[in-house]
mmCIF file with all atom_site columns, C-alpha atoms in Angstrom:
data_model
loop_
_atom_site.group_PDB
_atom_site.id
_atom_site.type_symbol
_atom_site.label_atom_id
_atom_site.label_alt_id
_atom_site.label_comp_id
_atom_site.label_asym_id
_atom_site.label_entity_id
_atom_site.label_seq_id
_atom_site.pdbx_PDB_ins_code
_atom_site.Cartn_x
_atom_site.Cartn_y
_atom_site.Cartn_z
_atom_site.occupancy
_atom_site.B_iso_or_equiv
_atom_site.pdbx_formal_charge
_atom_site.auth_seq_id
_atom_site.auth_comp_id
_atom_site.auth_asym_id
_atom_site.auth_atom_id
_atom_site.pdbx_PDB_model_num
ATOM 1   C CA . MET F 1 1   ? -18.746 48.809  5.800   1.00 0.00 ? 1197 MET F CA 1
ATOM 2   C CA . SER F 1 2   ? -21.386 48.542  3.687   1.00 0.00 ? 1198 SER F CA 1
ATOM 3   C CA . ALA F 1 3   ? -22.552 45.491  1.169   1.00 0.00 ? 1199 ALA F CA 1
ATOM 4   C CA . ASP F 1 4   ? -21.572 46.357  -1.692  1.00 0.00 ? 1200 ASP F CA 1
ATOM 5   C CA . ASP F 1 5   ? -17.796 46.959  -0.665  1.00 0.00 ? 1201 ASP F CA 1
ATOM 6   C CA . PRO F 1 6   ? -15.194 45.177  -2.597  1.00 0.00 ? 1202 PRO F CA 1
ATOM 7   C CA . HIS F 1 7   ? -12.612 44.721  -0.081  1.00 0.00 ? 1203 HIS F CA 1
ATOM 8   C CA . GLU F 1 8   ? -15.930 42.673  1.931   1.00 0.00 ? 1204 GLU F CA 1
ATOM 9   C CA . GLU F 1 9   ? -16.023 40.308  -0.806  1.00 0.00 ? 1205 GLU F CA 1
ATOM 10  C CA . THR F 1 10  ? -12.974 39.589  -1.529  1.00 0.00 ? 1206 THR F CA 1
ATOM 11  C CA . GLU F 1 11  ? -12.821 38.879  2.225   1.00 0.00 ? 1207 GLU F CA 1
ATOM 12  C CA . GLU F 1 12  ? -15.071 36.102  1.717   1.00 0.00 ? 1208 GLU F CA 1
ATOM 13  C CA . THR F 1 13  ? -13.770 35.105  -1.073  1.00 0.00 ? 1209 THR F CA 1
ATOM 14  C CA . GLY F 1 14  ? -10.770 34.040  0.976   1.00 0.00 ? 1210 GLY F CA 1
ATOM 15  C CA . ASP F 1 15  ? -11.828 32.914  3.730   1.00 0.00 ? 1211 ASP F CA 1
ATOM 16  C CA . VAL F 1 16  ? -13.916 30.056  1.384   1.00 0.00 ? 1212 VAL F CA 1
ATOM 17  C CA . ARG F 1 17  ? -10.916 29.496  -0.028  1.00 0.00 ? 1213 ARG F CA 1
ATOM 18  C CA . GLU F 1 18  ? -8.785  29.078  3.081   1.00 0.00 ? 1214 GLU F CA 1
ATOM 19  C CA . ARG F 1 19  ? -12.401 26.311  4.093   1.00 0.00 ? 1215 ARG F CA 1
ATOM 20  C CA . ILE F 1 20  ? -11.913 24.460  0.922   1.00 0.00 ? 1216 ILE F CA 1
ATOM 21  C CA . GLU F 1 21  ? -7.804  24.401  1.017   1.00 0.00 ? 1217 GLU F CA 1
ATOM 22  C CA . GLN F 1 22  ? -8.311  22.746  4.886   1.00 0.00 ? 1218 GLN F CA 1
ATOM 23  C CA . GLU F 1 23  ? -10.876 20.366  3.557   1.00 0.00 ? 1219 GLU F CA 1
ATOM 24  C CA . ALA F 1 24  ? -8.564  19.262  0.842   1.00 0.00 ? 1220 ALA F CA 1
ATOM 25  C CA . ASP F 1 25  ? -6.176  19.292  3.006   1.00 0.00 ? 1221 ASP F CA 1
ATOM 26  C CA . ARG F 1 26  ? -7.770  17.096  5.463   1.00 0.00 ? 1222 ARG F CA 1
ATOM 27  C CA . ALA F 1 27  ? -9.482  14.656  2.808   1.00 0.00 ? 1223 ALA F CA 1
ATOM 28  C CA . VAL F 1 28  ? -5.982  13.942  1.004   1.00 0.00 ? 1224 VAL F CA 1
ATOM 29  C CA . GLU F 1 29  ? -4.602  13.551  5.038   1.00 0.00 ? 1225 GLU F CA 1
ATOM 30  C CA . GLN F 1 30  ? -7.298  11.347  5.618   1.00 0.00 ? 1226 GLN F CA 1
ATOM 31  C CA . PHE F 1 31  ? -6.968  9.148   2.297   1.00 0.00 ? 1227 PHE F CA 1
ATOM 32  C CA . ASP F 1 32  ? -3.042  8.915   3.111   1.00 0.00 ? 1228 ASP F CA 1
ATOM 33  C CA . GLU F 1 33  ? -4.104  7.509   6.433   1.00 0.00 ? 1229 GLU F CA 1
ATOM 34  C CA . GLY F 1 34  ? -6.422  5.199   5.118   1.00 0.00 ? 1230 GLY F CA 1
ATOM 35  C CA . ILE F 1 35  ? -4.472  3.702   2.647   1.00 0.00 ? 1231 ILE F CA 1
ATOM 36  C CA . VAL F 1 36  ? -1.835  2.954   5.431   1.00 0.00 ? 1232 VAL F CA 1
ATOM 37  C CA . ASP F 1 37  ? -3.638  1.468   7.697   1.00 0.00 ? 1233 ASP F CA 1
ATOM 38  C CA . LEU F 1 38  ? -5.463  -0.824  4.560   1.00 0.00 ? 1234 LEU F CA 1
ATOM 39  C CA . LEU F 1 39  ? -1.610  -1.840  3.751   1.00 0.00 ? 1235 LEU F CA 1
ATOM 40  C CA . ALA F 1 40  ? -0.908  -2.143  7.355   1.00 0.00 ? 1236 ALA F CA 1
ATOM 41  C CA . TRP F 1 41  ? -3.315  -5.454  7.655   1.00 0.00 ? 1237 TRP F CA 1
ATOM 42  C CA . LEU F 1 42  ? -1.901  -6.836  4.103   1.00 0.00 ? 1238 LEU F CA 1
ATOM 43  C CA . LEU F 1 43  ? 1.598   -6.176  5.131   1.00 0.00 ? 1239 LEU F CA 1
ATOM 44  C CA . ASP F 1 44  ? 1.307   -7.177  9.267   1.00 0.00 ? 1240 ASP F CA 1
ATOM 45  C CA . THR F 1 45  ? 2.591   -3.770  10.437  1.00 0.00 ? 1241 THR F CA 1
ATOM 46  C CA . GLU F 1 46  ? 1.798   -0.300  9.905   1.00 0.00 ? 1242 GLU F CA 1
ATOM 47  C CA . THR F 1 47  ? 5.880   -0.194  10.189  1.00 0.00 ? 1243 THR F CA 1
ATOM 48  C CA . ARG F 1 48  ? 5.650   -2.358  6.855   1.00 0.00 ? 1244 ARG F CA 1
ATOM 49  C CA . ALA F 1 49  ? 2.958   -0.933  5.264   1.00 0.00 ? 1245 ALA F CA 1
ATOM 50  C CA . ARG F 1 50  ? 4.834   3.011   5.475   1.00 0.00 ? 1246 ARG F CA 1
ATOM 51  C CA . ILE F 1 51  ? 7.860   1.636   4.333   1.00 0.00 ? 1247 ILE F CA 1
ATOM 52  C CA . TYR F 1 52  ? 6.154   0.409   1.277   1.00 0.00 ? 1248 TYR F CA 1
ATOM 53  C CA . VAL F 1 53  ? 4.430   3.875   0.507   1.00 0.00 ? 1249 VAL F CA 1
ATOM 54  C CA . SER F 1 54  ? 7.840   4.984   0.557   1.00 0.00 ? 1250 SER F CA 1
ATOM 55  C CA . LEU F 1 55  ? 9.270   3.202   -1.631  1.00 0.00 ? 1251 LEU F CA 1
ATOM 56  C CA . ARG F 1 56  ? 6.736   3.262   -4.236  1.00 0.00 ? 1252 ARG F CA 1
ATOM 57  C CA . GLN F 1 57  ? 7.037   7.245   -4.477  1.00 0.00 ? 1253 GLN F CA 1
ATOM 58  C CA . ASN F 1 58  ? 10.797  6.781   -4.020  1.00 0.00 ? 1254 ASN F CA 1
ATOM 59  C CA . PRO F 1 59  ? 12.433  3.412   -5.732  1.00 0.00 ? 1255 PRO F CA 1
ATOM 60  C CA . GLU F 1 60  ? 16.008  1.997   -5.153  1.00 0.00 ? 1256 GLU F CA 1
ATOM 61  C CA . SER F 1 61  ? 16.054  3.972   -1.827  1.00 0.00 ? 1257 SER F CA 1
ATOM 62  C CA . THR F 1 62  ? 18.586  2.612   0.735   1.00 0.00 ? 1258 THR F CA 1
ATOM 63  C CA . SER F 1 63  ? 17.913  2.121   4.358   1.00 0.00 ? 1259 SER F CA 1
ATOM 64  C CA . ASP F 1 64  ? 18.958  5.125   5.286   1.00 0.00 ? 1260 ASP F CA 1
ATOM 65  C CA . GLU F 1 65  ? 16.901  7.142   3.025   1.00 0.00 ? 1261 GLU F CA 1
ATOM 66  C CA . ILE F 1 66  ? 13.783  4.744   3.803   1.00 0.00 ? 1262 ILE F CA 1
ATOM 67  C CA . SER F 1 67  ? 14.891  5.887   7.589   1.00 0.00 ? 1263 SER F CA 1
ATOM 68  C CA . GLU F 1 68  ? 14.395  10.420  6.673   1.00 0.00 ? 1264 GLU F CA 1
ATOM 69  C CA . ALA F 1 69  ? 11.789  9.704   4.315   1.00 0.00 ? 1265 ALA F CA 1
ATOM 70  C CA . THR F 1 70  ? 9.750   7.814   7.257   1.00 0.00 ? 1266 THR F CA 1
ATOM 71  C CA . GLY F 1 71  ? 10.916  9.240   9.921   1.00 0.00 ? 1267 GLY F CA 1
ATOM 72  C CA . LEU F 1 72  ? 11.575  5.735   11.545  1.00 0.00 ? 1268 LEU F CA 1
ATOM 73  C CA . TYR F 1 73  ? 14.631  4.384   13.195  1.00 0.00 ? 1269 TYR F CA 1
ATOM 74  C CA . PRO F 1 74  ? 17.070  2.805   10.504  1.00 0.00 ? 1270 PRO F CA 1
ATOM 75  C CA . SER F 1 75  ? 17.506  0.123   12.683  1.00 0.00 ? 1271 SER F CA 1
ATOM 76  C CA . THR F 1 76  ? 13.682  -0.729  12.812  1.00 0.00 ? 1272 THR F CA 1
ATOM 77  C CA . VAL F 1 77  ? 14.328  0.098   9.356   1.00 0.00 ? 1273 VAL F CA 1
ATOM 78  C CA . ARG F 1 78  ? 16.519  -2.976  8.232   1.00 0.00 ? 1274 ARG F CA 1
ATOM 79  C CA . GLU F 1 79  ? 14.595  -5.083  10.045  1.00 0.00 ? 1275 GLU F CA 1
ATOM 80  C CA . ALA F 1 80  ? 11.400  -4.593  7.763   1.00 0.00 ? 1276 ALA F CA 1
ATOM 81  C CA . LEU F 1 81  ? 13.634  -4.647  4.914   1.00 0.00 ? 1277 LEU F CA 1
ATOM 82  C CA . ALA F 1 82  ? 15.012  -7.865  5.294   1.00 0.00 ? 1278 ALA F CA 1
ATOM 83  C CA . ALA F 1 83  ? 11.964  -9.721  6.123   1.00 0.00 ? 1279 ALA F CA 1
ATOM 84  C CA . LEU F 1 84  ? 9.942   -7.831  3.570   1.00 0.00 ? 1280 LEU F CA 1
ATOM 85  C CA . HIS F 1 85  ? 12.468  -9.150  0.658   1.00 0.00 ? 1281 HIS F CA 1
ATOM 86  C CA . GLU F 1 86  ? 12.669  -12.788 1.987   1.00 0.00 ? 1282 GLU F CA 1
ATOM 87  C CA . GLU F 1 87  ? 8.684   -12.509 1.415   1.00 0.00 ? 1283 GLU F CA 1
ATOM 88  C CA . GLY F 1 88  ? 9.114   -11.037 -1.797  1.00 0.00 ? 1284 GLY F CA 1
ATOM 89  C CA . THR F 1 89  ? 7.580   -7.697  -0.998  1.00 0.00 ? 1285 THR F CA 1
ATOM 90  C CA . VAL F 1 90  ? 11.057  -5.692  -2.195  1.00 0.00 ? 1286 VAL F CA 1
ATOM 91  C CA . THR F 1 91  ? 13.691  -6.207  -3.786  1.00 0.00 ? 1287 THR F CA 1
ATOM 92  C CA . ARG F 1 92  ? 17.154  -5.172  -3.770  1.00 0.00 ? 1288 ARG F CA 1
ATOM 93  C CA . GLN F 1 93  ? 19.701  -5.300  -5.690  1.00 0.00 ? 1289 GLN F CA 1
ATOM 94  C CA . LYS F 1 94  ? 23.782  -3.251  -4.540  1.00 0.00 ? 1290 LYS F CA 1
ATOM 95  C CA . ARG F 1 95  ? 23.910  0.668   -5.795  1.00 0.00 ? 1291 ARG F CA 1
ATOM 96  C CA . GLU F 1 96  ? 26.318  1.393   -8.602  1.00 0.00 ? 1292 GLU F CA 1
ATOM 97  C CA . SER F 1 97  ? 29.174  3.641   -6.668  1.00 0.00 ? 1293 SER F CA 1
ATOM 98  C CA . ASP F 1 98  ? 31.921  4.955   -8.624  1.00 0.00 ? 1294 ASP F CA 1
ATOM 99  C CA . GLY F 1 99  ? 34.059  5.394   -5.436  1.00 0.00 ? 1295 GLY F CA 1
ATOM 100 C CA . ALA F 1 100 ? 35.897  2.851   -3.388  1.00 0.00 ? 1296 ALA F CA 1
ATOM 101 C CA . GLY F 1 101 ? 34.052  1.850   0.085   1.00 0.00 ? 1297 GLY F CA 1
ATOM 102 C CA . ASN F 1 102 ? 30.754  -0.029  0.567   1.00 0.00 ? 1298 ASN F CA 1
ATOM 103 C CA . ASN F 1 103 ? 28.075  0.177   -1.738  1.00 0.00 ? 1299 ASN F CA 1
ATOM 104 C CA . PRO F 1 104 ? 24.728  0.122   0.269   1.00 0.00 ? 1300 PRO F CA 1
ATOM 105 C CA . TYR F 1 105 ? 21.580  -1.860  -1.127  1.00 0.00 ? 1301 TYR F CA 1
ATOM 106 C CA . GLU F 1 106 ? 19.095  -0.350  -3.089  1.00 0.00 ? 1302 GLU F CA 1
ATOM 107 C CA . TYR F 1 107 ? 14.940  -1.044  -2.610  1.00 0.00 ? 1303 TYR F CA 1
ATOM 108 C CA . SER F 1 108 ? 12.069  -0.818  -4.799  1.00 0.00 ? 1304 SER F CA 1
ATOM 109 C CA . ALA F 1 109 ? 8.837   -2.764  -3.818  1.00 0.00 ? 1305 ALA F CA 1
ATOM 110 C CA . ILE F 1 110 ? 6.495   -4.619  -6.116  1.00 0.00 ? 1306 ILE F CA 1
ATOM 111 C CA . SER F 1 111 ? 3.819   -2.769  -7.947  1.00 0.00 ? 1307 SER F CA 1
ATOM 112 C CA . PRO F 1 112 ? 0.391   -3.354  -5.800  1.00 0.00 ? 1308 PRO F CA 1
ATOM 113 C CA . SER F 1 113 ? -1.589  -5.616  -8.226  1.00 0.00 ? 1309 SER F CA 1
ATOM 114 C CA . GLU F 1 114 ? 1.180   -8.517  -6.857  1.00 0.00 ? 1310 GLU F CA 1
ATOM 115 C CA . LEU F 1 115 ? 1.210   -7.221  -3.633  1.00 0.00 ? 1311 LEU F CA 1
ATOM 116 C CA . VAL F 1 116 ? -2.922  -8.261  -3.682  1.00 0.00 ? 1312 VAL F CA 1
ATOM 117 C CA . ASN F 1 117 ? -2.449  -11.007 -5.662  1.00 0.00 ? 1313 ASN F CA 1
ATOM 118 C CA . THR F 1 118 ? 0.222   -12.497 -3.081  1.00 0.00 ? 1314 THR F CA 1
ATOM 119 C CA . VAL F 1 119 ? -2.259  -11.480 -0.643  1.00 0.00 ? 1315 VAL F CA 1
ATOM 120 C CA . VAL F 1 120 ? -5.230  -12.821 -2.050  1.00 0.00 ? 1316 VAL F CA 1
ATOM 121 C CA . GLY F 1 121 ? -3.129  -16.112 -2.501  1.00 0.00 ? 1317 GLY F CA 1
ATOM 122 C CA . ASP F 1 122 ? -2.686  -16.608 1.233   1.00 0.00 ? 1318 ASP F CA 1
ATOM 123 C CA . ILE F 1 123 ? -6.162  -16.039 2.213   1.00 0.00 ? 1319 ILE F CA 1
ATOM 124 C CA . GLN F 1 124 ? -7.663  -17.952 -0.301  1.00 0.00 ? 1320 GLN F CA 1
ATOM 125 C CA . SER F 1 125 ? -5.592  -21.812 0.824   1.00 0.00 ? 1321 SER F CA 1
ATOM 126 C CA . GLU F 1 126 ? -6.972  -20.770 4.514   1.00 0.00 ? 1322 GLU F CA 1
ATOM 127 C CA . LEU F 1 127 ? -10.080 -20.520 3.341   1.00 0.00 ? 1323 LEU F CA 1
ATOM 128 C CA . ASN F 1 128 ? -9.523  -23.763 1.546   1.00 0.00 ? 1324 ASN F CA 1
ATOM 129 C CA . THR F 1 129 ? -8.277  -25.571 4.521   1.00 0.00 ? 1325 THR F CA 1
ATOM 130 C CA . VAL F 1 130 ? -11.035 -24.485 6.818   1.00 0.00 ? 1326 VAL F CA 1
ATOM 131 C CA . PHE F 1 131 ? -13.598 -25.137 4.203   1.00 0.00 ? 1327 PHE F CA 1
ATOM 132 C CA . ASN F 1 132 ? -12.524 -28.621 3.933   1.00 0.00 ? 1328 ASN F CA 1
ATOM 133 C CA . LEU F 1 133 ? -11.901 -29.045 8.384   1.00 0.00 ? 1329 LEU F CA 1
ATOM 134 C CA . ASP F 1 134 ? -13.849 -31.983 8.046   1.00 0.00 ? 1330 ASP F CA 1
ATOM 135 C CA . ASP F 1 135 ? -12.045 -34.234 5.646   1.00 0.00 ? 1331 ASP F CA 1
ATOM 136 C CA . HIS F 1 136 ? -8.671  -33.607 7.996   1.00 0.00 ? 1332 HIS F CA 1
ATOM 137 C CA . LEU F 1 137 ? -10.194 -34.117 11.335  1.00 0.00 ? 1333 LEU F CA 1
ATOM 138 C CA . GLY F 1 138 ? -12.776 -36.868 9.005   1.00 0.00 ? 1334 GLY F CA 1
ATOM 139 C CA . GLY F 1 139 ? -15.723 -35.377 9.774   1.00 0.00 ? 1335 GLY F CA 1
ATOM 140 C CA . ASP F 1 140 ? -19.382 -37.028 9.295   1.00 0.00 ? 1336 ASP F CA 1
ATOM 141 C CA . ASP F 1 141 ? -20.525 -34.413 6.957   1.00 0.00 ? 1337 ASP F CA 1
ATOM 142 C CA . GLU F 1 142 ? -19.928 -34.887 3.088   1.00 0.00 ? 1338 GLU F CA 1
ATOM 143 C CA . PRO F 1 143 ? -16.825 -33.447 1.636   1.00 0.00 ? 1339 PRO F CA 1
ATOM 144 C CA . LEU F 1 144 ? -17.313 -30.413 -0.986  1.00 0.00 ? 1340 LEU F CA 1
ATOM 145 C CA . SER F 1 145 ? -16.928 -31.361 -4.622  1.00 0.00 ? 1341 SER F CA 1
ATOM 146 C CA . GLY F 1 146 ? -13.807 -30.504 -5.985  1.00 0.00 ? 1342 GLY F CA 1
ATOM 147 C CA . ASP F 1 147 ? -10.953 -29.720 -3.815  1.00 0.00 ? 1343 ASP F CA 1
ATOM 148 C CA . GLU F 1 148 ? -11.038 -25.913 -3.654  1.00 0.00 ? 1344 GLU F CA 1
ATOM 149 C CA . PRO F 1 149 ? -14.123 -24.718 -2.776  1.00 0.00 ? 1345 PRO F CA 1
ATOM 150 C CA . VAL F 1 150 ? -12.911 -20.708 -2.906  1.00 0.00 ? 1346 VAL F CA 1
ATOM 151 C CA . THR F 1 151 ? -11.637 -19.143 -5.596  1.00 0.00 ? 1347 THR F CA 1
ATOM 152 C CA . ILE F 1 152 ? -10.799 -16.070 -5.535  1.00 0.00 ? 1348 ILE F CA 1
ATOM 153 C CA . SER F 1 153 ? -10.368 -13.691 -8.970  1.00 0.00 ? 1349 SER F CA 1
ATOM 154 C CA . VAL F 1 154 ? -8.136  -10.606 -9.039  1.00 0.00 ? 1350 VAL F CA 1
ATOM 155 C CA . GLU F 1 155 ? -8.141  -8.286  -11.828 1.00 0.00 ? 1351 GLU F CA 1
ATOM 156 C CA . ASP F 1 156 ? -6.041  -5.089  -12.778 1.00 0.00 ? 1352 ASP F CA 1
ATOM 157 C CA . ALA F 1 157 ? -7.996  -2.130  -13.381 1.00 0.00 ? 1353 ALA F CA 1
ATOM 158 C CA . ASP F 1 158 ? -6.094  -2.086  -16.765 1.00 0.00 ? 1354 ASP F CA 1
ATOM 159 C CA . ASP F 1 159 ? -7.707  -5.531  -17.623 1.00 0.00 ? 1355 ASP F CA 1
ATOM 160 C CA . GLU F 1 160 ? -10.484 -4.002  -17.051 1.00 0.00 ? 1356 GLU F CA 1
ATOM 161 C CA . ASP F 1 161 ? -10.449 -1.442  -19.125 1.00 0.00 ? 1357 ASP F CA 1
ATOM 162 C CA . ASP F 1 162 ? -8.941  -3.249  -21.904 1.00 0.00 ? 1358 ASP F CA 1
ATOM 163 C CA . GLU F 1 163 ? -11.953 -5.826  -21.976 1.00 0.00 ? 1359 GLU F CA 1
ATOM 164 C CA . ASP F 1 164 ? -13.961 -2.106  -22.187 1.00 0.00 ? 1360 ASP F CA 1
ATOM 165 C CA . ALA F 1 165 ? -12.134 -1.003  -24.845 1.00 0.00 ? 1361 ALA F CA 1
ATOM 166 C CA . ASP F 1 166 ? -13.069 -4.477  -27.063 1.00 0.00 ? 1362 ASP F CA 1
ATOM 167 C CA . GLU F 1 167 ? -16.311 -4.807  -26.088 1.00 0.00 ? 1363 GLU F CA 1
ATOM 168 C CA . ALA F 1 168 ? -17.084 -1.319  -27.427 1.00 0.00 ? 1364 ALA F CA 1
#
């Protein structure tokens, strides 16, 4: 085949397109794994992180629907949902049904900004305890001024956009 053959050029274009699609798929997969890793750190386990992501994608899901979506055992999902509900990370309500029988709970996850604010509050409290350790132990060092030396503020991305619009 010659270099001017249109068939050869189409094959090369197809190969390039296929490589780009493979790289894009790999990037998305790595991004998803990174998000799950970050959420696993915030929520204590990968199981809880996968349940949270599933509920953000499909709010008002039952434990069986979450189990099917995540590939986790139903008993594992139920245990994690109970803990997440107790912590306030997920909400639940009875599913409405016209027929007789048991109406299962349907779950939804709090927004990511609410999740971050909850975690930030816990981290801030722990840091303040460490910084004020000498006060609690009766150390000789002069105490830091103020009751809480560490303050962590988190703003929603929407809040920043509003501020930028106000400045313009």
